Each structure stands twice: as structure tokens, then as C-alpha cells.
mmCIF file of C-alpha atoms in Angstrom:
data_model
loop_
_atom_site.group_PDB
_atom_site.id
_atom_site.type_symbol
_atom_site.label_atom_id
_atom_site.label_comp_id
_atom_site.label_asym_id
_atom_site.label_seq_id
_atom_site.Cartn_x
_atom_site.Cartn_y
_atom_site.Cartn_z
ATOM 1 C CA MET A 1 3.639 -9.758 -20.202
ATOM 2 C CA PRO A 2 0.126 -10.502 -18.929
ATOM 3 C CA PRO A 3 -2.958 -9.802 -21.042
ATOM 4 C CA THR A 4 -4.195 -6.249 -21.558
ATOM 5 C CA TYR A 5 -6.797 -4.987 -19.074
ATOM 6 C CA ARG A 6 -8.301 -1.601 -18.402
ATOM 7 C CA GLY A 7 -10.314 -0.373 -15.455
ATOM 8 C CA ASP A 8 -10.063 -0.556 -11.693
ATOM 9 C CA ILE A 9 -7.708 -3.530 -11.505
ATOM 10 C CA ILE A 10 -4.592 -3.365 -9.373
ATOM 11 C CA PHE A 11 -1.695 -5.354 -10.831
ATOM 12 C CA ILE A 12 0.933 -6.738 -8.501
ATOM 13 C CA ASN A 13 4.329 -7.696 -9.909
ATOM 14 C CA ASP A 14 6.337 -9.780 -7.467
ATOM 15 C CA GLY A 15 8.924 -11.329 -9.760
ATOM 16 C CA GLN A 16 12.079 -12.662 -8.107
ATOM 17 C CA GLN A 17 14.278 -13.221 -11.135
ATOM 18 C CA TYR A 18 16.231 -10.000 -11.485
ATOM 19 C CA GLY A 19 19.960 -10.044 -12.169
ATOM 20 C CA SER A 20 20.388 -6.423 -11.096
ATOM 21 C CA PHE A 21 18.507 -3.433 -9.784
ATOM 22 C CA ASN A 22 18.402 -1.942 -13.299
ATOM 23 C CA ASP A 23 16.770 -5.140 -14.615
ATOM 24 C CA MET A 24 14.116 -4.926 -11.912
ATOM 25 C CA LYS A 25 13.497 -1.208 -12.433
ATOM 26 C CA THR A 26 13.195 -1.668 -16.207
ATOM 27 C CA ASN A 27 10.667 -4.479 -15.732
ATOM 28 C CA PHE A 28 8.602 -2.485 -13.226
ATOM 29 C CA ILE A 29 8.511 0.534 -15.561
ATOM 30 C CA GLU A 30 7.448 -1.745 -18.446
ATOM 31 C CA TRP A 31 4.529 -2.960 -16.335
ATOM 32 C CA ALA A 32 3.539 0.619 -15.536
ATOM 33 C CA ASN A 33 3.667 1.566 -19.224
ATOM 34 C CA TYR A 34 1.808 -1.590 -20.253
ATOM 35 C CA PHE A 35 -1.064 -0.704 -17.896
ATOM 36 C CA PRO A 36 -1.185 3.120 -18.083
ATOM 37 C CA ASN A 37 -4.867 3.251 -17.076
ATOM 38 C CA ASN A 38 -4.433 0.965 -14.097
ATOM 39 C CA LYS A 39 -2.814 1.088 -10.699
ATOM 40 C CA VAL A 40 0.290 -1.073 -10.405
ATOM 41 C CA GLY A 41 1.842 -2.470 -7.230
ATOM 42 C CA TYR A 42 5.209 -4.117 -6.656
ATOM 43 C CA HIS A 43 6.878 -6.381 -4.117
ATOM 44 C CA TYR A 44 10.671 -6.345 -4.078
ATOM 45 C CA GLY A 45 13.576 -7.531 -1.928
ATOM 46 C CA PHE A 46 12.969 -11.265 -2.217
ATOM 47 C CA PRO A 47 15.636 -13.809 -1.213
ATOM 48 C CA ALA A 48 16.270 -14.724 -4.866
ATOM 49 C CA ASP A 49 17.514 -11.173 -5.480
ATOM 50 C CA GLU A 50 19.616 -10.905 -2.317
ATOM 51 C CA PHE A 51 22.951 -11.212 -4.128
ATOM 52 C CA TRP A 52 22.526 -7.715 -5.577
ATOM 53 C CA TRP A 53 20.303 -5.862 -3.082
ATOM 54 C CA SER A 54 22.429 -6.917 -0.084
ATOM 55 C CA THR A 55 25.292 -4.832 -1.492
ATOM 56 C CA ILE A 56 23.253 -1.653 -0.897
ATOM 57 C CA ASN A 57 23.586 -0.015 2.521
ATOM 58 C CA ASP A 58 19.826 0.586 2.985
ATOM 59 C CA PRO A 59 18.209 -1.404 0.166
ATOM 60 C CA ALA A 60 14.568 -0.879 1.172
ATOM 61 C CA LYS A 61 14.913 2.896 1.190
ATOM 62 C CA THR A 62 17.373 3.236 -1.708
ATOM 63 C CA ILE A 63 15.491 0.968 -4.091
ATOM 64 C CA GLY A 64 12.084 2.171 -2.905
ATOM 65 C CA GLN A 65 12.821 5.853 -3.456
ATOM 66 C CA GLU A 66 14.216 5.139 -6.924
ATOM 67 C CA LEU A 67 11.112 3.154 -7.892
ATOM 68 C CA ILE A 68 8.743 5.788 -6.465
ATOM 69 C CA SER A 69 10.384 8.470 -8.595
ATOM 70 C CA SER A 70 10.414 6.307 -11.760
ATOM 71 C CA ILE A 71 6.988 4.665 -12.005
ATOM 72 C CA PRO A 72 4.086 6.916 -13.080
ATOM 73 C CA ASN A 73 1.031 4.914 -11.944
ATOM 74 C CA LEU A 74 2.503 3.331 -8.818
ATOM 75 C CA TYR A 75 -0.141 2.323 -6.297
ATOM 76 C CA SER A 76 1.780 0.303 -3.740
ATOM 77 C CA LEU A 77 5.363 -0.655 -3.066
ATOM 78 C CA TYR A 78 6.421 -3.246 -0.488
ATOM 79 C CA TRP A 79 9.850 -4.321 0.673
ATOM 80 C CA VAL A 80 9.765 -8.029 1.519
ATOM 81 C CA ASP A 81 12.748 -9.553 3.304
ATOM 82 C CA PHE A 82 13.517 -13.222 4.021
ATOM 83 C CA SER A 83 10.746 -13.515 6.618
ATOM 84 C CA ILE A 84 8.279 -11.477 4.548
ATOM 85 C CA THR A 85 7.562 -9.236 7.538
ATOM 86 C CA LYS A 86 9.602 -6.136 6.800
ATOM 87 C CA ILE A 87 7.403 -3.699 4.907
ATOM 88 C CA PHE A 88 8.477 -0.544 3.115
ATOM 89 C CA PRO A 89 5.332 1.307 2.033
ATOM 90 C CA ILE A 90 5.264 4.374 -0.136
ATOM 91 C CA THR A 91 6.074 7.388 2.006
ATOM 92 C CA VAL A 92 4.059 9.790 -0.135
ATOM 93 C CA THR A 93 0.477 9.439 1.071
ATOM 94 C CA ASN A 94 -1.378 9.922 -2.191
ATOM 95 C CA ILE A 95 -0.018 8.457 -5.394
ATOM 96 C CA ILE A 96 -2.481 9.213 -8.171
ATOM 97 C CA ALA A 97 -2.045 8.420 -11.839
ATOM 98 C CA GLN A 98 -3.065 11.289 -14.084
ATOM 99 C CA ASN A 99 -6.769 11.307 -14.895
ATOM 100 C CA THR A 100 -7.460 8.408 -12.543
ATOM 101 C CA LEU A 101 -8.996 10.046 -9.494
ATOM 102 C CA PRO A 102 -11.215 7.571 -7.639
ATOM 103 C CA SER A 103 -14.898 7.603 -8.557
ATOM 104 C CA ASN A 104 -16.064 6.348 -5.153
ATOM 105 C CA PHE A 105 -15.128 5.881 -1.507
ATOM 106 C CA SER A 106 -13.496 2.585 -0.550
ATOM 107 C CA LEU A 107 -11.505 0.935 2.234
ATOM 108 C CA MET A 108 -9.161 -1.824 1.076
ATOM 109 C CA GLN A 109 -8.008 -4.914 2.966
ATOM 110 C CA ASN A 110 -4.766 -4.272 4.828
ATOM 111 C CA TYR A 111 -1.564 -5.881 3.551
ATOM 112 C CA PRO A 112 -0.034 -8.051 4.793
ATOM 113 C CA ASN A 113 -2.744 -9.792 6.760
ATOM 114 C CA PRO A 114 -2.012 -11.472 9.142
ATOM 115 C CA PHE A 115 0.817 -9.096 10.074
ATOM 116 C CA ASN A 116 3.604 -8.572 12.622
ATOM 117 C CA PRO A 117 4.316 -5.870 13.609
ATOM 118 C CA SER A 118 3.219 -3.502 10.810
ATOM 119 C CA THR A 119 0.736 -3.422 7.963
ATOM 120 C CA VAL A 120 -0.458 -0.973 5.327
ATOM 121 C CA ILE A 121 -4.080 0.165 5.155
ATOM 122 C CA SER A 122 -5.203 1.793 1.909
ATOM 123 C CA TYR A 123 -8.324 3.791 1.173
ATOM 124 C CA GLN A 124 -9.629 6.034 -1.571
ATOM 125 C CA ILE A 125 -11.903 9.049 -1.560
ATOM 126 C CA SER A 126 -13.552 10.635 -4.577
ATOM 127 C CA GLU A 127 -13.876 14.210 -3.308
ATOM 128 C CA ILE A 128 -12.491 16.502 -0.631
ATOM 129 C CA SER A 129 -13.711 15.028 2.663
ATOM 130 C CA LYS A 130 -13.212 14.882 6.409
ATOM 131 C CA VAL A 131 -11.579 11.474 6.936
ATOM 132 C CA SER A 132 -11.173 9.368 10.056
ATOM 133 C CA LEU A 133 -9.334 6.022 10.149
ATOM 134 C CA VAL A 134 -9.445 4.365 13.569
ATOM 135 C CA ILE A 135 -8.217 0.999 14.900
ATOM 136 C CA TYR A 136 -10.306 -0.905 17.472
ATOM 137 C CA ASP A 137 -9.736 -4.088 19.441
ATOM 138 C CA ILE A 138 -12.271 -6.899 19.070
ATOM 139 C CA LEU A 139 -14.279 -5.522 22.016
ATOM 140 C CA GLY A 140 -14.700 -2.175 20.275
ATOM 141 C CA LYS A 141 -12.177 -0.217 22.345
ATOM 142 C CA GLU A 142 -10.279 2.379 20.314
ATOM 143 C CA VAL A 143 -6.544 1.597 20.256
ATOM 144 C CA ALA A 144 -5.236 4.054 17.628
ATOM 145 C CA THR A 145 -6.319 6.916 15.391
ATOM 146 C CA LEU A 146 -4.330 6.865 12.151
ATOM 147 C CA VAL A 147 -6.097 9.661 10.259
ATOM 148 C CA ASN A 148 -8.350 12.460 11.484
ATOM 149 C CA GLU A 149 -8.233 15.335 9.001
ATOM 150 C CA GLU A 150 -9.536 16.747 5.762
ATOM 151 C CA LYS A 151 -8.175 15.033 2.642
ATOM 152 C CA ASN A 152 -8.351 15.748 -1.073
ATOM 153 C CA ALA A 153 -9.666 13.162 -3.532
ATOM 154 C CA GLY A 154 -7.092 10.429 -3.992
ATOM 155 C CA ILE A 155 -5.702 7.070 -2.963
ATOM 156 C CA TYR A 156 -3.962 6.920 0.406
ATOM 157 C CA ASN A 157 -1.686 4.339 2.060
ATOM 158 C CA VAL A 158 -1.261 4.431 5.838
ATOM 159 C CA ASN A 159 1.382 2.424 7.697
ATOM 160 C CA PHE A 160 0.153 0.975 11.002
ATOM 161 C CA SER A 161 2.653 -0.334 13.555
ATOM 162 C CA ALA A 162 1.200 -2.587 16.255
ATOM 163 C CA LYS A 163 4.409 -3.160 18.249
ATOM 164 C CA SER A 164 2.702 -2.264 21.533
ATOM 165 C CA LEU A 165 -0.421 -4.377 20.949
ATOM 166 C CA THR A 166 -1.053 -8.029 21.757
ATOM 167 C CA SER A 167 -1.857 -10.727 19.214
ATOM 168 C CA GLY A 168 -5.447 -10.952 18.088
ATOM 169 C CA VAL A 169 -8.128 -9.652 15.771
ATOM 170 C CA TYR A 170 -8.441 -5.898 15.319
ATOM 171 C CA LEU A 171 -10.926 -3.802 13.384
ATOM 172 C CA TYR A 172 -10.198 -0.710 11.343
ATOM 173 C CA ARG A 173 -12.928 1.735 10.425
ATOM 174 C CA LEU A 174 -12.959 4.423 7.753
ATOM 175 C CA LEU A 175 -15.437 7.280 8.234
ATOM 176 C CA VAL A 176 -15.732 9.845 5.438
ATOM 177 C CA VAL A 177 -17.906 12.951 5.647
ATOM 178 C CA SER A 178 -18.271 14.825 2.360
ATOM 179 C CA LYS A 179 -20.742 16.982 0.448
ATOM 180 C CA SER A 180 -22.153 13.748 -0.996
ATOM 181 C CA GLY A 181 -22.935 12.356 2.443
ATOM 182 C CA ILE A 182 -21.404 9.968 4.957
ATOM 183 C CA PHE A 183 -19.492 6.799 4.055
ATOM 184 C CA THR A 184 -18.270 4.261 6.581
ATOM 185 C CA GLN A 185 -16.642 0.863 6.179
ATOM 186 C CA THR A 186 -15.011 -1.530 8.651
ATOM 187 C CA LYS A 187 -12.623 -4.423 8.030
ATOM 188 C CA LYS A 188 -10.837 -7.029 10.175
ATOM 189 C CA MET A 189 -7.122 -7.704 10.454
ATOM 190 C CA MET A 190 -5.051 -10.208 12.432
ATOM 191 C CA LEU A 191 -1.941 -9.370 14.452
ATOM 192 C CA THR A 192 0.226 -12.444 15.106
ATOM 193 C CA LYS A 193 3.243 -12.261 17.411
#
């Protein structure tokens, strides 16, 4: 186990040494329990584990749903296949550990980056707010609106598929309007085909 930390640190466990799904699940739950005050993320489905996950009809969904229902402070969950391009993000849009509502507004770097054809964009809001998450090309032309609605305080993960777009640099912009004021943040991401 890694050293003990507390605070706004996101731990990622991407071990590839599991002899079975139960071994992996047990290890992931141990990480969650070891860091109860932190957000924990996981990567699973690596080639080293293929001998057991390939026996499952839909391993990304089957394993992912089981992990989502088992891990209390889960922040992110990614299915990674042989090419490390197939992503299985959490389908529930706000996974919040008890008593760990965000204390500020923040837009995180998308993962993976560079990506092809999909990526996950995460953001957090500290109070009920009107939220807009928009994708732009490098010239500033809007190419997609991912979120445009009121949201409660929480941490959100949004899956973005760029199958119809060409390779290049894209921008994503979070705009939050709340009682506290207006927050905006923009980040870059790279689509490679």
C-alpha cells in the first residue's frame, strides 16, 4: 500500500497483476478503504489480465458495473484494452464520497489526452449552478455542447466522442453561473486519428 494521504488528492490504481476478477475487486476496495477521505480512480482491462477478463461476454460493462456498485469513494473508472483507446467511464454522472462535496469550481484535464475517438472530461462545482461545457475547434468555432443545464454540487464525468471530427487541437470550456458569481475555465485537448 502507498503512504497515507488526506485531502484533495486523486489516487489512480492501475495494477495489472490480478489472478482473477475477485482479486482485482478486493484490491480496489482496499484502496478505497485505505483512502476514505480521498477520491480514488482505477484503470482495468490491461493485457496482463486478459486471461480472465476475456472469458466475460462484455467485460468492460460487467466488471465496471460491479466496481461502481462496490467502491464507496470512486472518482473515475476506465476500461483500457490492448490499444489503450477503449474507454469505459462511469455512467453515473456524479459520484460523490460522503462529506466530500467540492469546495470550489474546477475543470480537470481530459483523459486520455491525446485521444481517439473518445475522452472523459471531468469537472466539479461547489454549489447548485447553471453549467455549460462546450467544445470548440482551434479557430473558436463551437463543435459540440456536452452540458447546458442546472447541476447540483458534485463531481461530474462527461464522455466526449469525436468520431465525426478531424485530428487536431480542440478546446473545451466550462462556464458556471452560481449565486457566488461566474466561473469559467478552458483547457486544450488533442484528437489523433
